[in-house]
Each structure stands twice: as structure tokens, then as C-alpha cells.
Tab-separated table of C-alpha atoms in Angstrom:
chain	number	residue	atom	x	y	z
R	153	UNK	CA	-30.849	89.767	-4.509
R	154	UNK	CA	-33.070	87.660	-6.599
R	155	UNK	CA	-29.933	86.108	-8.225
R	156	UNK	CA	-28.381	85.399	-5.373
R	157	UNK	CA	-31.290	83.334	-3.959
R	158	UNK	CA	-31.058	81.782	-7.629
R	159	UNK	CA	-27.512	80.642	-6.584
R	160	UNK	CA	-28.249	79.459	-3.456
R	161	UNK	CA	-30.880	77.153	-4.808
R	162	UNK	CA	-29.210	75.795	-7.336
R	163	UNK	CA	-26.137	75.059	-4.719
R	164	UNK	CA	-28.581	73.524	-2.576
R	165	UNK	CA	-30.071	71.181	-5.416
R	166	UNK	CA	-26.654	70.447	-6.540
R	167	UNK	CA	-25.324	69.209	-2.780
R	168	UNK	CA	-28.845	67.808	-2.477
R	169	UNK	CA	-28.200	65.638	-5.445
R	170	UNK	CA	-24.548	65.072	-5.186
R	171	UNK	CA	-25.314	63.492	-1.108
R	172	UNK	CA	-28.012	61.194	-3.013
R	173	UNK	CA	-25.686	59.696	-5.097
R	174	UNK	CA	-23.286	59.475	-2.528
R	175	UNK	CA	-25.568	57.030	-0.449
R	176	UNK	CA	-26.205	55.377	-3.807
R	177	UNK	CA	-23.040	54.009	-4.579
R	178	UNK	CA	-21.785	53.299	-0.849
R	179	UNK	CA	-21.059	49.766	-0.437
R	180	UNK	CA	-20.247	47.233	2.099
R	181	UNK	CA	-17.367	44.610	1.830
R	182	UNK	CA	-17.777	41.119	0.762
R	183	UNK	CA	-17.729	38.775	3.262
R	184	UNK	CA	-14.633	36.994	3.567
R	185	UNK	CA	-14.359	33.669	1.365
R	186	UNK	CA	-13.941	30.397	3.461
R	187	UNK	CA	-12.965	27.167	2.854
R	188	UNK	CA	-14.683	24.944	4.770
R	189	UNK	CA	-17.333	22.626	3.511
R	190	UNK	CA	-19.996	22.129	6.413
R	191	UNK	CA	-22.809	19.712	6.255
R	192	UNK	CA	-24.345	17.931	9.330
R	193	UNK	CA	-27.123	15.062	9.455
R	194	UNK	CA	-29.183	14.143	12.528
R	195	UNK	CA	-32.116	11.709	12.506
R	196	UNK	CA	-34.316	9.101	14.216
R	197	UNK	CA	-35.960	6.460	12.746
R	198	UNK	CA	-38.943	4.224	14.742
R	199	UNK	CA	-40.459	0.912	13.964
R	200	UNK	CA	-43.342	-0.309	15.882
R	201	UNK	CA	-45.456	-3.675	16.097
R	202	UNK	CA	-48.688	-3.372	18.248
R	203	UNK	CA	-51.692	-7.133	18.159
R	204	UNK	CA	-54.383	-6.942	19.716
R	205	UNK	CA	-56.763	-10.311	19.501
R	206	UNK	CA	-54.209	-11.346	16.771
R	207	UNK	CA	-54.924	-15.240	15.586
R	208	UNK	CA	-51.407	-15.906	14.289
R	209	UNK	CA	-50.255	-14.145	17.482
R	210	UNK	CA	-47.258	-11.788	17.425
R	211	UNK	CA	-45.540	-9.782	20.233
R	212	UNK	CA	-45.827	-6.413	20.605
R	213	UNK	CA	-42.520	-4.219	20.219
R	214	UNK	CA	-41.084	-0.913	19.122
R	215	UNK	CA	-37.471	0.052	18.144
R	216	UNK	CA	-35.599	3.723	17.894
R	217	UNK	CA	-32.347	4.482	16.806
R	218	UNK	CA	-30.842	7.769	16.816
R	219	UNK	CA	-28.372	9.131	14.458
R	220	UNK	CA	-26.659	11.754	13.365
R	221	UNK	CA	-23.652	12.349	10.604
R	222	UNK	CA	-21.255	15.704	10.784
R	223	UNK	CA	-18.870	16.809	8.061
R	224	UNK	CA	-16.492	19.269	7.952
R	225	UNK	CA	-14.244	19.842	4.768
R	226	UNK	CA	-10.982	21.794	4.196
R	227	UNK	CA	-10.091	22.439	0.584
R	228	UNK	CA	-7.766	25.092	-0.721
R	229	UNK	CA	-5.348	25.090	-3.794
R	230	UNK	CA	-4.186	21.657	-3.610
R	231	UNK	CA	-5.016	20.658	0.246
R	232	UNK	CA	-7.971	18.781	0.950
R	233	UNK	CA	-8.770	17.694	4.630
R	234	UNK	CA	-12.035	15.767	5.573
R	235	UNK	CA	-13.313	14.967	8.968
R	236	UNK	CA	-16.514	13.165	9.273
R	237	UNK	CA	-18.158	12.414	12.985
R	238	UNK	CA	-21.093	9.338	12.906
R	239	UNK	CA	-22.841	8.920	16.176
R	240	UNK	CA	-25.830	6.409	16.218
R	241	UNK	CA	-27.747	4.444	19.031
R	242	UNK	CA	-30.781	2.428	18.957
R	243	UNK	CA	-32.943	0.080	21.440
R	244	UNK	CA	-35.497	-2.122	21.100
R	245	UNK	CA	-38.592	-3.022	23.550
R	246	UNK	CA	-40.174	-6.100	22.545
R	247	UNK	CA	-43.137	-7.785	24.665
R	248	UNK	CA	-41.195	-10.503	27.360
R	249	UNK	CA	-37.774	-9.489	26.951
R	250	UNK	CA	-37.522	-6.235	27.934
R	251	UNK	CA	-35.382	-3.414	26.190
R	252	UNK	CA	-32.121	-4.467	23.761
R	253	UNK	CA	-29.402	-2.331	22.259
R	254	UNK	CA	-29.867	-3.025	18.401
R	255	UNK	CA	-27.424	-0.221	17.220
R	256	UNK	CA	-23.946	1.841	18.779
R	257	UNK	CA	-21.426	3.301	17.041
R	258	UNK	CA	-19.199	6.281	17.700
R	259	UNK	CA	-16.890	6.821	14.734
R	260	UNK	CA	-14.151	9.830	13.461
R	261	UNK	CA	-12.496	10.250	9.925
R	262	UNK	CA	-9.799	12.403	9.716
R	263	UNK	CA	-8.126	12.750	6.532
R	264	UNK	CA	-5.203	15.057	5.599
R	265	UNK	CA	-4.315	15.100	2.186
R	266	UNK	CA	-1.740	17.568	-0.654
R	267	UNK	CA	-1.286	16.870	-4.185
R	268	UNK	CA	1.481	18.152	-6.573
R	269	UNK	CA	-0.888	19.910	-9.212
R	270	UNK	CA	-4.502	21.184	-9.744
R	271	UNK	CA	-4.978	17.803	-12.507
R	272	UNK	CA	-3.825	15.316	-10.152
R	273	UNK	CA	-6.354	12.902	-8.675
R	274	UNK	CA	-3.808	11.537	-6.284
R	275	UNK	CA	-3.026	13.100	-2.876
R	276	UNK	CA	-0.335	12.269	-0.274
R	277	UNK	CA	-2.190	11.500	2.546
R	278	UNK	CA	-2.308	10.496	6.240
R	279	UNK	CA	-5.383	9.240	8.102
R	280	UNK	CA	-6.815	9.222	11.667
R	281	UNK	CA	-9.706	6.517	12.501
R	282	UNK	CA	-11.366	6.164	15.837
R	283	UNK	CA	-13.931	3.916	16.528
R	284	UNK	CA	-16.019	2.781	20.338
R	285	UNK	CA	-19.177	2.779	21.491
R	286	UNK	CA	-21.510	4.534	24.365
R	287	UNK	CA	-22.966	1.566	26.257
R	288	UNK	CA	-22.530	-2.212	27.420
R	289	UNK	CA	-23.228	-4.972	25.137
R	290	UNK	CA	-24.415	-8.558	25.710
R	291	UNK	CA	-24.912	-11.833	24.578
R	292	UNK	CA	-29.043	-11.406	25.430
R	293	UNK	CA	-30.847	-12.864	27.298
R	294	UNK	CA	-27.502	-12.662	29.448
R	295	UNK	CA	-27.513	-9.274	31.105
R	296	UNK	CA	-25.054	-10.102	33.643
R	297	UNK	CA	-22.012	-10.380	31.747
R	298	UNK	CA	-21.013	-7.794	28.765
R	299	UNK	CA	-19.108	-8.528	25.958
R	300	UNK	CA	-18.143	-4.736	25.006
R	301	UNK	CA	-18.367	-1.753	26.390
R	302	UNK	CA	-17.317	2.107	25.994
R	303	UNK	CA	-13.335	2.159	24.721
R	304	UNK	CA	-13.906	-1.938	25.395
R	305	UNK	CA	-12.838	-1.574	22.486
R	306	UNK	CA	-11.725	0.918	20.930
R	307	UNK	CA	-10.435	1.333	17.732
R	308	UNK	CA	-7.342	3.875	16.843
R	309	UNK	CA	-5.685	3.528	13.089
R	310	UNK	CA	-3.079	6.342	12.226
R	311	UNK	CA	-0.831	6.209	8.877
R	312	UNK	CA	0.219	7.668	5.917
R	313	UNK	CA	-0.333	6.746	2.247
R	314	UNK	CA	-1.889	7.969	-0.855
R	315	UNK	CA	-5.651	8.438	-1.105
R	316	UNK	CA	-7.283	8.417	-5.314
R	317	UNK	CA	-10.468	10.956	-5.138
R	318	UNK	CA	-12.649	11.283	-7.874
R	319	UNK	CA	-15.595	13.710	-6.866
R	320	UNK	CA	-17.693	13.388	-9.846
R	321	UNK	CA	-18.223	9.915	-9.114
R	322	UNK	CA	-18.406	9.879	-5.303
R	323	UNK	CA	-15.300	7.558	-5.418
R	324	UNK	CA	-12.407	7.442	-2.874
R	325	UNK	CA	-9.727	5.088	-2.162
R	326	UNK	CA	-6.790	5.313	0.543
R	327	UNK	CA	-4.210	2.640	0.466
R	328	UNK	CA	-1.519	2.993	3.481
R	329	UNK	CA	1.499	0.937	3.774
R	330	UNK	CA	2.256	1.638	6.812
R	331	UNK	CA	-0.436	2.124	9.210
R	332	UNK	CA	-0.781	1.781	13.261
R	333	UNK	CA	-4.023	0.186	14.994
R	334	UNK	CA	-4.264	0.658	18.395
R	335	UNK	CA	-6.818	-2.445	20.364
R	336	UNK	CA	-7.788	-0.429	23.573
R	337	UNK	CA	-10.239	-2.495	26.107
R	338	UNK	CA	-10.296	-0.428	29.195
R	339	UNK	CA	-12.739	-3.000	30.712
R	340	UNK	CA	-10.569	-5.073	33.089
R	341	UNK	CA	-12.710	-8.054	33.072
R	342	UNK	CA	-12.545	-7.791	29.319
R	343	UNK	CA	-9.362	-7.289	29.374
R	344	UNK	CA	-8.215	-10.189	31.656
R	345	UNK	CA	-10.154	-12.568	29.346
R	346	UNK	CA	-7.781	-11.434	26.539
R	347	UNK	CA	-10.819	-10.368	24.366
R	348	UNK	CA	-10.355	-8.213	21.024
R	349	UNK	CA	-6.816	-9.688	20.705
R	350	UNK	CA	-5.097	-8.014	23.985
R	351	UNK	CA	-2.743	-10.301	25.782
R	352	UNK	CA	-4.575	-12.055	28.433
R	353	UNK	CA	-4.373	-12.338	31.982
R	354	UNK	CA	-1.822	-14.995	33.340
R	355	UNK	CA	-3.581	-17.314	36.460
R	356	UNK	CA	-2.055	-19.922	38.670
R	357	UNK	CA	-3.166	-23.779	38.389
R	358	UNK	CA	-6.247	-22.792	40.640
R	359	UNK	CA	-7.421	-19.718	38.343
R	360	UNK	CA	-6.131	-17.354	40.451
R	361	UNK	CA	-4.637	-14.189	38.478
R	362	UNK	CA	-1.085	-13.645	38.757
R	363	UNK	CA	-0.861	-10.698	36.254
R	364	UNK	CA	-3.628	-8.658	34.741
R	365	UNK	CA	-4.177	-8.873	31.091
R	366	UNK	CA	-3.526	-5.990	29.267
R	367	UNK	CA	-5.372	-2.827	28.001
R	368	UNK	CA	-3.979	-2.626	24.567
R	369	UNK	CA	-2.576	-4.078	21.852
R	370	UNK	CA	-0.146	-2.113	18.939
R	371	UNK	CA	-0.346	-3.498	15.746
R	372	UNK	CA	1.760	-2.330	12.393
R	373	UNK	CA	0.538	-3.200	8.685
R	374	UNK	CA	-0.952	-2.594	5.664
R	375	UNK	CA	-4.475	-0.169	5.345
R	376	UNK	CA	-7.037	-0.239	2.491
R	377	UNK	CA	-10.376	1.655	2.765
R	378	UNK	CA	-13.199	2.725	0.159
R	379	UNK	CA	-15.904	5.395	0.170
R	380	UNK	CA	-17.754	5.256	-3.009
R	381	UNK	CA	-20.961	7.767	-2.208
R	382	UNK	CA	-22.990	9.139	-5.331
R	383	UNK	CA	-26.675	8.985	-6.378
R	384	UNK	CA	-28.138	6.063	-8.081
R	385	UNK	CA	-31.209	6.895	-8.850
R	386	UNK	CA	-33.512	9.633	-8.939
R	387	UNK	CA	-33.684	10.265	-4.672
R	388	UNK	CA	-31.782	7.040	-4.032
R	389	UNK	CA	-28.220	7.776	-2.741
R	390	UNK	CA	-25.787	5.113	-2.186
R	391	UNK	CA	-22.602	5.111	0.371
R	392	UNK	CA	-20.535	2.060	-0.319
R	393	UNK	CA	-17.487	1.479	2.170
R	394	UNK	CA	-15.056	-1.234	3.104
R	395	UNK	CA	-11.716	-1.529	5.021
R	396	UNK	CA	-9.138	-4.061	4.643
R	397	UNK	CA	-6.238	-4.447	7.016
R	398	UNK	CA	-3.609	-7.012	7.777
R	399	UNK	CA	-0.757	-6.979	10.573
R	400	UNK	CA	2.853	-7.127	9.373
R	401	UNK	CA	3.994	-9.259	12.234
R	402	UNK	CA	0.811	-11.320	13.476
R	403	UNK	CA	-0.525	-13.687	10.585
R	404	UNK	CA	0.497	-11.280	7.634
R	405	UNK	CA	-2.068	-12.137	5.084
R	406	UNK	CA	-5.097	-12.730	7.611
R	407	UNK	CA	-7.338	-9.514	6.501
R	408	UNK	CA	-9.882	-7.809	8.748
R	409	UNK	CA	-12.720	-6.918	6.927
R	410	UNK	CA	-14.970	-3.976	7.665
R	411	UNK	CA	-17.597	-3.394	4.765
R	412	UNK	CA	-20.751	-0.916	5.003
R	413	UNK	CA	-23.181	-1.032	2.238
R	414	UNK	CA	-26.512	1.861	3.016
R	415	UNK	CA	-29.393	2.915	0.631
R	416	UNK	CA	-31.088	6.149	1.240
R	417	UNK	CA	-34.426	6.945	-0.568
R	418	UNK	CA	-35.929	10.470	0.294
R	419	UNK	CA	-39.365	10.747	0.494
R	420	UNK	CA	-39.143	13.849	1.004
R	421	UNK	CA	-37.726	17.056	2.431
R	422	UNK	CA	-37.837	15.535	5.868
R	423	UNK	CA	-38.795	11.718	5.537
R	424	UNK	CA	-36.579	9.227	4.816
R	425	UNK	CA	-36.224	5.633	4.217
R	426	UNK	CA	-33.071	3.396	4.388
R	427	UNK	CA	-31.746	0.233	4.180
R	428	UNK	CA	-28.404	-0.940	5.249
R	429	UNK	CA	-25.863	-3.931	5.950
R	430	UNK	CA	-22.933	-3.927	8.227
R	431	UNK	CA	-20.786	-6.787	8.129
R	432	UNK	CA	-16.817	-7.399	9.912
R	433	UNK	CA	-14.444	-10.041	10.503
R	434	UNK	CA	-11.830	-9.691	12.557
R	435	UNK	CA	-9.492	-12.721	13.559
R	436	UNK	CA	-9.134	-11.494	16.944
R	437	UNK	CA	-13.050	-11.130	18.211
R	438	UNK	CA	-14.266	-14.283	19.081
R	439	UNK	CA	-17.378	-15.043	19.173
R	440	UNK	CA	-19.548	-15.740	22.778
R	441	UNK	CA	-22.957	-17.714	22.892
R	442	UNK	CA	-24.692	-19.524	25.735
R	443	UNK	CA	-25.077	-22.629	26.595
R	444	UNK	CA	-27.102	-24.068	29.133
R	445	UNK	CA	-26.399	-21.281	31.476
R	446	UNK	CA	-22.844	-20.698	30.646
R	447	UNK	CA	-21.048	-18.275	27.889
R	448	UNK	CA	-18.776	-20.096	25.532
R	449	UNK	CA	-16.370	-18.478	23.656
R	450	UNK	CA	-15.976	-20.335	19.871
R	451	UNK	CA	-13.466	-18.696	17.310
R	452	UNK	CA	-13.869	-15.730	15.012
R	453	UNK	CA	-16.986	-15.639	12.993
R	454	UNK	CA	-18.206	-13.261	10.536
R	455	UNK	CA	-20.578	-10.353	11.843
R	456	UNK	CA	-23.386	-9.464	9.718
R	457	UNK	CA	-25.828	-6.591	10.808
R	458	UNK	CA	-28.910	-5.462	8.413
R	459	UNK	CA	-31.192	-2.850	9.010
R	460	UNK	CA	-34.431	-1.341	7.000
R	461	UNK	CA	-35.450	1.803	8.870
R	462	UNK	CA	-38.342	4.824	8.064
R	463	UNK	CA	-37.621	8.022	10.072
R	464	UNK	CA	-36.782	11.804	10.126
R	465	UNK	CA	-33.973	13.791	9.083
R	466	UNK	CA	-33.270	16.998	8.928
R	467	UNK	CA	-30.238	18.547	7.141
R	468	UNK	CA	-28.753	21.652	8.002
């Protein structure tokens, strides 16, 4: 009898020991791999100028803009597809004059890309651009009549190419031969005034319209654009960009010019500083001012925006 409790110990150690290492080496299954790059970017940066009893005098004032930058990326074997969303808008209150837009820009990227082989820095390509705004602008102090507005315009490229990528530089270059732009301007009034290039309303010897200008304008040419994005310094990134484009039909050789030049310095996990330049040209924007009273539109001139902003931003 004793032996046989013996056994039945031993058995019962044995089972005992055998379950243990059974949980031991029980596993769960990798998660599955993806291949999307994700990265998305939201911020607001504030400036504000407060005198009180100040000799040289001053006006008070404070400015916000709101921004935020999403990225999605798509790369597996030898297809690479990036989409990039950048939203920002940003007012201004200054003592006398009320509140200003100072910044608005809605803007998707969409590129598509496949290259023959793994070495190859060139892809075959085709790219979607998209570019409006959210709100009214105006030639301040005139808040009567705007000069843009949401899809007024709005700003469709689509085309194929060949796009050069060089990640370990930050550098990438698309060059299209054959590119669409789309003009939209959904604002009548706008529209009727034949601004951003559409074809303009046609009026009778007393001003009277006849036909309603229209809401869009096709063009077909040639497409260049830049991104070269990399750090500079130690916490000082740089994102150079520019686009070139010219119309095969309408003054072939008359280039719009889009170029964005930005400097961010972190200060540190959250804080950030930047400074910035935006500047266009476009043949077929004309520019407005007032005069006595009464907006004037001149010819094209060039558009030059800088910024220096301090703010949050918070990367996740």
C-alpha cells in the first residue's frame, strides 16, 4: 500500500510539473505587421501686446493661430504612398480695428508612387493636390466686400510623373509633364468678376450681366514641386518646399510660383518656436487695394507672408 501511495505521488508531482511548464511556454501571436506610417501634429501658437501708461504709446493686441499637420504613409516592397492633411487658422485682435484673419489654409497631398527595384530612388508616380480655405478674406479695413472665400478658390492639381526620394536627406522632388489644375471659385460675385483666372461675366453697355462668369477654369501643363525636410541643427528642423507650374496653352512659359520656407526650434517636449515665409505668384490673382473708398484691382503681384510664432504642440 505504501508503494502505491509512493506512485501516486510521484504521478502527481510529475503532472504537477509537466502543467507548469505547460503555462510556461504558452504564447500569444505577434501582432500583425502594418505598413502604415502614422504621425499627426496639432498646435497653437499666441502672441500678445498689452501698454499700460506707455510713453512711446503702442496698441494693445493679441494673435492665435491654430494648426495642425496629419500624415499617413503606405510603404511596402516597392510602393510608397504619402498623404499629408495641413489645416491652420489664425486671427488677430488689435486695439481700434477689431479682429483680422492673419492665417487659413486647408491643404491635401496625395502621392502614389512604384519603383522597378529595391535600389532605385526613382518612382513612377501620380499626385493629387487640393488646396481652399475655411473663411472670407478681405482687403481690411474693407469688411464689406471679400476677396476669397471657402472653394473661392480652390485649388485641384492631378497628374502623373516621376517623383526622386532620398530619405536620408529629407529630399523629394516630383516633376509631372502632364498635370491638370482645376481654378474652382464657387463665390458668384467672385466669380462674375472673373477673379483667380475664371472667365468673367459678360454685361451689356449699362453693366447689366448678360451671362454669369464661370465657376472654373481647366488648365493642362507642366508640374514641379520640392519637399526638402531634415534637421539642421541640433532641435532645429527645416521643411523647404516650392511648386512651379506653367499652362501648356495659356502663356506657356509664365510659371506660378508657390515656395514655403519654415524653421522649427523645440524647446522642448511640448514648446515650440517657429519661423516661417510663404510667398506665391500667380499670373492670374490680381491684386485689390483701396482707394479713397473704392477697391481697385492692379495686376498680379507677388505675395509674401512671414510669420515668427511661440506656442504648443503636441505630437502623437
Amino acid at each position: 500500500m505504501r508503494i502505491k501511495a509512493c506512485v501516486i505521488v510521484l504521478l502527481c508531482i510529475v503532472f504537477s510539473q509537466t502543467a507548469k511548464a505547460q503555462v510556461i511556454i504558452t504564447t500569444t501571436l505577434p501582432d500583425s505587421i502594418t505598413y502604415w506610417e502614422r504621425s499627426n501634429t496639432v498646435g497653437f501658437d499666441i502672441n500678445q501686446v498689452s501698454f499700460v501708461n506707455w510713453n512711446v504709446g503702442g496698441n494693445n493686441s493679441v494673435a492665435g493661430l491654430i494648426k495642425g499637420a496629419f500624415i499617413r504613409k503606405y510603404v511596402k516592397g516597392n510602393l510608397n504612398w504619402n498623404n499629408e492633411l495641413i489645416l491652420k487658422y489664425g486671427l488677430n485682435r488689435q486695439e481700434g480695428q477689431g479682429t483680422r484673419k492673419t492665417d487659413d489654409q486647408i491643404e491635401l497631398n496625395s502621392t502614389f508612387g512604384y519603383r522597378r527595384d529595391s535600389v532605385s530612388n526613382w518612382y513612377y508616380s501620380a499626385k493629387f493636390n487640393f488646396k481652399t480655405q475655411f473663411a472670407n478674406g478681405y482687403n481690411y479695413p474693407n469688411t464689406t466686400n471679400e476677396i476669397s472665400g471657402p472653394f473661392s478658390p480652390a485649388y485641384i492639381f492631378l497628374g502623373i510623373g516621376t517623383e526622386y526620394i532620398r530619405k536620408d536627406i529629407g529630399l523629394n522632388l516630383y516633376i509631372s509633364p502632364l498635370t491638370d489644375k482645376t481654378t474652382i471659385v464657387t463665390n458668384n460675385t467672385l466669380a462674375d468678376q472673373g477673379a483667380f483666372g475664371v472667365t468673367p461675366a459678360v454685361k451689356d453697355a449699362d453693366g447689366n450681366i448678360i451671362r454669369g462668369g464661370k465657376n472654373s477654369r481647366t488648365e493642362v501643363g507642366i508640374l514641379i514641386t520640392n519637399q526638402f525636410k531634415r534637421q539642421i541643427f541640433t532641435n532645429i528642423m527645416l521643411d523647404n518646399r516650392f511648386t512651379f507650374y506653367t499652362d501648356y496653352l495659356n502663356n506657356f512659359g509664365n510659371i506660378d510660383v508657390d515656395w514655403q520656407m519654415q524653421l522649427d526650434l523645440k524647446v522642448n517636449q511640448y514648446v515650440r518656436a517657429n519661423v516661417g515665409m510663404h510667398m506665391i505668384y500667380d499670373d492670374d490673382i490680381k491684386n485689390k487695394v483701396e482707394r479713397d473708398g473704392v477697391q481697385v484691382t492692379e495686376g498680379p503681384r507677388i505675395q509674401l507672408k512671414q510669420m515668427i510664432g511661440v506656442g504648443l504642440s503636441y505630437t502623437f
